[in-house]
Amino acid sequence: MAFAAAHVRLRGFLLLRAHVLKTSLPRLYTVAISSLEATQPLEPGASVGEGATWTAAVGGVGGVSHPMAPKKQVRSWEEHPEYRRWKNKEEEILRDIEPIMFLTKDILHSDKYHDGERLCPEDEKEVVEKLLAYHPYSKDKIGCGFDSIMVDRHPQFSHSRCLFVVRTDGGWIDFSYQKCLRAYIREKYPSYAERFIKEHFKRT
């Protein structure tokens, strides 16, 4: 009898122990997982239980790996379409006016003509058609009638020379070739004239 009672108690103890282990296992597993989560770094923007993924603790700030941002393509201002359009037009205007500019400077600053000398027919034709015709007050300059173009000392600045319109009555009056060029550019290139004049002419 005593042996049978002891056997029953031992069996009951073993069954109870097995039950305790069985019911405790999920909790222990959960605790282990929680401990593991506490030691692993999260990716930026992730949280536990919301699809969080783990990264190896190498590189980045605080052991977190960050993806490399793509490099921005910085565009040179010289490649901007508006700038390129301006430069192309600037070159076009220069090609247009440079021949008459060079001729005028040669007339005024070289020894090709002496003070009070009238221009040769070829030079006079260029000056009349490409300069005088565009002067804002060309009609007033011509007055009673056009006779010729002359180069002489400026009436107010004797150290410099300028062009003169010689009238049919024998009188003459000076005119600015730069005023003629500015008026020509404004008429032919209205959208770019002011910018060109500001950058290429000292006086307005």
GROMACS .gro file of C-alpha atoms in nm:
model
  204
    1MET     CA    1   0.000   0.000   0.000
    2ALA     CA    2   0.269   0.245   0.100
    3PHE     CA    3   0.464   0.172  -0.222
    4ALA     CA    4   0.158   0.229  -0.440
    5ALA     CA    5   0.082   0.562  -0.271
    6ALA     CA    6   0.442   0.679  -0.324
    7HIS     CA    7   0.426   0.581  -0.691
    8VAL     CA    8   0.107   0.783  -0.741
    9ARG     CA    9   0.261   1.090  -0.574
   10LEU     CA   10   0.576   1.065  -0.793
   11ARG     CA   11   0.372   1.039  -1.110
   12GLY     CA   12   0.160   1.337  -1.008
   13PHE     CA   13   0.475   1.540  -0.940
   14LEU     CA   14   0.622   1.457  -1.282
   15LEU     CA   15   0.297   1.548  -1.459
   16LEU     CA   16   0.277   1.878  -1.272
   17ARG     CA   17   0.640   1.960  -1.361
   18ALA     CA   18   0.577   1.884  -1.727
   19HIS     CA   19   0.269   2.108  -1.726
   20VAL     CA   20   0.460   2.394  -1.567
   21LEU     CA   21   0.737   2.367  -1.827
   22LYS     CA   22   0.489   2.352  -2.113
   23THR     CA   23   0.296   2.661  -2.002
   24SER     CA   24   0.613   2.858  -1.921
   25LEU     CA   25   0.792   2.798  -2.253
   26PRO     CA   26   0.609   3.065  -2.467
   27ARG     CA   27   0.664   3.329  -2.203
   28LEU     CA   28   1.034   3.251  -2.179
   29TYR     CA   29   1.058   3.263  -2.560
   30THR     CA   30   0.882   3.603  -2.563
   31VAL     CA   31   1.118   3.739  -2.300
   32ALA     CA   32   1.414   3.620  -2.504
   33ILE     CA   33   1.281   3.790  -2.817
   34SER     CA   34   1.216   4.114  -2.626
   35SER     CA   35   1.571   4.109  -2.494
   36LEU     CA   36   1.703   4.058  -2.846
   37GLU     CA   37   1.497   4.349  -2.979
   38ALA     CA   38   1.630   4.581  -2.711
   39THR     CA   39   1.988   4.520  -2.828
   40GLN     CA   40   1.934   4.561  -3.205
   41PRO     CA   41   1.933   4.906  -3.378
   42LEU     CA   42   1.630   4.996  -3.582
   43GLU     CA   43   1.648   5.139  -3.931
   44PRO     CA   44   1.541   5.505  -3.944
   45GLY     CA   45   1.164   5.543  -3.944
   46ALA     CA   46   1.090   5.182  -3.834
   47SER     CA   47   0.937   5.066  -3.502
   48VAL     CA   48   0.906   4.732  -3.325
   49GLY     CA   49   0.615   4.526  -3.446
   50GLU     CA   50   0.559   4.738  -3.758
   51GLY     CA   51   0.761   4.554  -4.014
   52ALA     CA   52   1.089   4.670  -3.863
   53THR     CA   53   1.407   4.531  -4.014
   54TRP     CA   54   1.748   4.512  -3.857
   55THR     CA   55   2.078   4.634  -3.997
   56ALA     CA   56   2.426   4.527  -3.906
   57ALA     CA   57   2.599   4.760  -3.665
   58VAL     CA   58   2.860   4.877  -3.915
   59GLY     CA   59   2.902   5.215  -4.086
   60GLY     CA   60   2.674   5.517  -4.055
   61VAL     CA   61   2.606   5.721  -3.745
   62GLY     CA   62   2.544   5.518  -3.431
   63GLY     CA   63   2.596   5.194  -3.621
   64VAL     CA   64   2.295   5.253  -3.848
   65SER     CA   65   2.354   5.211  -4.220
   66HIS     CA   66   2.222   5.500  -4.435
   67PRO     CA   67   2.167   5.477  -4.811
   68MET     CA   68   2.383   5.711  -5.023
   69ALA     CA   69   2.186   6.004  -5.165
   70PRO     CA   70   2.222   6.043  -5.542
   71LYS     CA   71   2.451   6.329  -5.645
   72LYS     CA   72   2.277   6.632  -5.790
   73GLN     CA   73   2.379   6.734  -6.137
   74VAL     CA   74   2.477   7.100  -6.095
   75ARG     CA   75   2.420   7.284  -6.419
   76SER     CA   76   2.660   7.558  -6.518
   77TRP     CA   77   2.496   7.898  -6.565
   78GLU     CA   78   2.677   7.915  -6.898
   79GLU     CA   79   2.466   7.621  -7.017
   80HIS     CA   80   2.135   7.793  -6.939
   81PRO     CA   81   1.927   7.834  -7.259
   82GLU     CA   82   1.860   8.204  -7.197
   83TYR     CA   83   2.230   8.277  -7.149
   84ARG     CA   84   2.324   8.085  -7.463
   85ARG     CA   85   2.061   8.276  -7.664
   86TRP     CA   86   2.204   8.605  -7.538
   87LYS     CA   87   2.564   8.509  -7.620
   88ASN     CA   88   2.465   8.399  -7.970
   89LYS     CA   89   2.283   8.727  -8.032
   90GLU     CA   90   2.569   8.928  -7.885
   91GLU     CA   91   2.810   8.766  -8.131
   92GLU     CA   92   2.568   8.836  -8.416
   93ILE     CA   93   2.545   9.206  -8.327
   94LEU     CA   94   2.921   9.237  -8.298
   95ARG     CA   95   2.973   9.078  -8.638
   96ASP     CA   96   2.720   9.322  -8.780
   97ILE     CA   97   2.865   9.646  -8.643
   98GLU     CA   98   3.237   9.572  -8.620
   99PRO     CA   99   3.322   9.662  -8.983
  100ILE     CA  100   3.182  10.015  -8.960
  101MET     CA  101   3.324  10.057  -8.607
  102PHE     CA  102   3.674   9.964  -8.723
  103LEU     CA  103   3.646  10.192  -9.024
  104THR     CA  104   3.530  10.487  -8.811
  105LYS     CA  105   3.808  10.440  -8.556
  106ASP     CA  106   4.060  10.419  -8.836
  107ILE     CA  107   3.928  10.745  -8.983
  108LEU     CA  108   3.939  10.926  -8.648
  109HIS     CA  109   4.253  10.788  -8.486
  110SER     CA  110   4.497  10.715  -8.767
  111ASP     CA  111   4.684  10.948  -9.000
  112LYS     CA  112   4.467  10.839  -9.292
  113TYR     CA  113   4.296  11.181  -9.288
  114HIS     CA  114   4.427  11.518  -9.175
  115ASP     CA  115   4.218  11.765  -8.975
  116GLY     CA  116   3.960  11.932  -9.199
  117GLU     CA  117   3.993  11.669  -9.473
  118ARG     CA  118   3.688  11.526  -9.644
  119LEU     CA  119   3.643  11.151  -9.670
  120CYS     CA  120   3.702  10.963  -9.991
  121PRO     CA  121   3.385  10.852 -10.176
  122GLU     CA  122   3.411  10.489 -10.053
  123ASP     CA  123   3.449  10.579  -9.685
  124GLU     CA  124   3.188  10.855  -9.712
  125LYS     CA  125   2.932  10.611  -9.855
  126GLU     CA  126   2.985  10.370  -9.563
  127VAL     CA  127   2.958  10.646  -9.302
  128VAL     CA  128   2.643  10.797  -9.453
  129GLU     CA  129   2.459  10.468  -9.506
  130LYS     CA  130   2.562  10.288  -9.184
  131LEU     CA  131   2.599  10.576  -8.939
  132LEU     CA  132   2.445  10.910  -9.034
  133ALA     CA  133   2.123  10.753  -9.165
  134TYR     CA  134   2.052  10.616  -8.813
  135HIS     CA  135   2.137  10.927  -8.612
  136PRO     CA  136   1.830  11.027  -8.400
  137TYR     CA  137   1.852  11.380  -8.547
  138SER     CA  138   1.995  11.307  -8.890
  139LYS     CA  139   1.755  11.548  -9.066
  140ASP     CA  140   1.861  11.832  -8.838
  141LYS     CA  141   2.226  11.747  -8.897
  142ILE     CA  142   2.184  11.757  -9.275
  143GLY     CA  143   1.982  12.081  -9.258
  144CYS     CA  144   1.961  12.256  -9.594
  145GLY     CA  145   2.132  11.971  -9.775
  146PHE     CA  146   2.414  11.719  -9.761
  147ASP     CA  147   2.744  11.793  -9.929
  148SER     CA  148   3.007  11.565  -9.772
  149ILE     CA  149   3.157  11.410  -9.456
  150MET     CA  150   3.463  11.567  -9.297
  151VAL     CA  151   3.690  11.474  -9.007
  152ASP     CA  152   3.819  11.750  -8.777
  153ARG     CA  153   3.882  11.846  -8.415
  154HIS     CA  154   3.585  11.839  -8.181
  155PRO     CA  155   3.459  12.196  -8.122
  156GLN     CA  156   3.462  12.153  -7.742
  157PHE     CA  157   3.735  11.889  -7.693
  158SER     CA  158   4.029  11.982  -7.910
  159HIS     CA  159   4.229  11.674  -7.810
  160SER     CA  160   3.982  11.444  -7.988
  161ARG     CA  161   3.850  11.427  -8.343
  162CYS     CA  162   3.499  11.360  -8.470
  163LEU     CA  163   3.295  11.337  -8.788
  164PHE     CA  164   3.118  11.638  -8.940
  165VAL     CA  165   2.834  11.675  -9.188
  166VAL     CA  166   2.924  11.943  -9.443
  167ARG     CA  167   2.609  12.115  -9.573
  168THR     CA  168   2.544  12.256  -9.915
  169ASP     CA  169   2.551  12.610  -9.776
  170GLY     CA  170   2.910  12.561  -9.660
  171GLY     CA  171   2.830  12.511  -9.292
  172TRP     CA  172   2.918  12.195  -9.098
  173ILE     CA  173   2.809  12.026  -8.778
  174ASP     CA  174   2.953  11.738  -8.578
  175PHE     CA  175   2.771  11.410  -8.507
  176SER     CA  176   2.846  11.116  -8.278
  177TYR     CA  177   2.906  10.784  -8.449
  178GLN     CA  178   2.823  10.606  -8.120
  179LYS     CA  179   2.476  10.763  -8.115
  180CYS     CA  180   2.427  10.634  -8.468
  181LEU     CA  181   2.533  10.282  -8.370
  182ARG     CA  182   2.311  10.274  -8.062
  183ALA     CA  183   2.011  10.385  -8.266
  184TYR     CA  184   2.088  10.123  -8.531
  185ILE     CA  185   2.111   9.845  -8.269
  186ARG     CA  186   1.785   9.953  -8.103
  187GLU     CA  187   1.608   9.944  -8.437
  188LYS     CA  188   1.744   9.611  -8.561
  189TYR     CA  189   1.779   9.420  -8.230
  190PRO     CA  190   1.512   9.565  -7.998
  191SER     CA  191   1.501   9.266  -7.759
  192TYR     CA  192   1.875   9.269  -7.692
  193ALA     CA  193   1.970   9.630  -7.761
  194GLU     CA  194   1.975   9.773  -7.408
  195ARG     CA  195   2.177   9.487  -7.264
  196PHE     CA  196   2.426   9.504  -7.550
  197ILE     CA  197   2.460   9.883  -7.525
  198LYS     CA  198   2.509   9.865  -7.148
  199GLU     CA  199   2.788   9.610  -7.185
  200HIS     CA  200   2.965   9.750  -7.492
  201PHE     CA  201   2.919  10.128  -7.486
  202LYS     CA  202   3.066  10.346  -7.214
  203ARG     CA  203   2.826  10.632  -7.266
  204THR     CA  204   2.450  10.610  -7.311
   0.00000   0.00000   0.00000
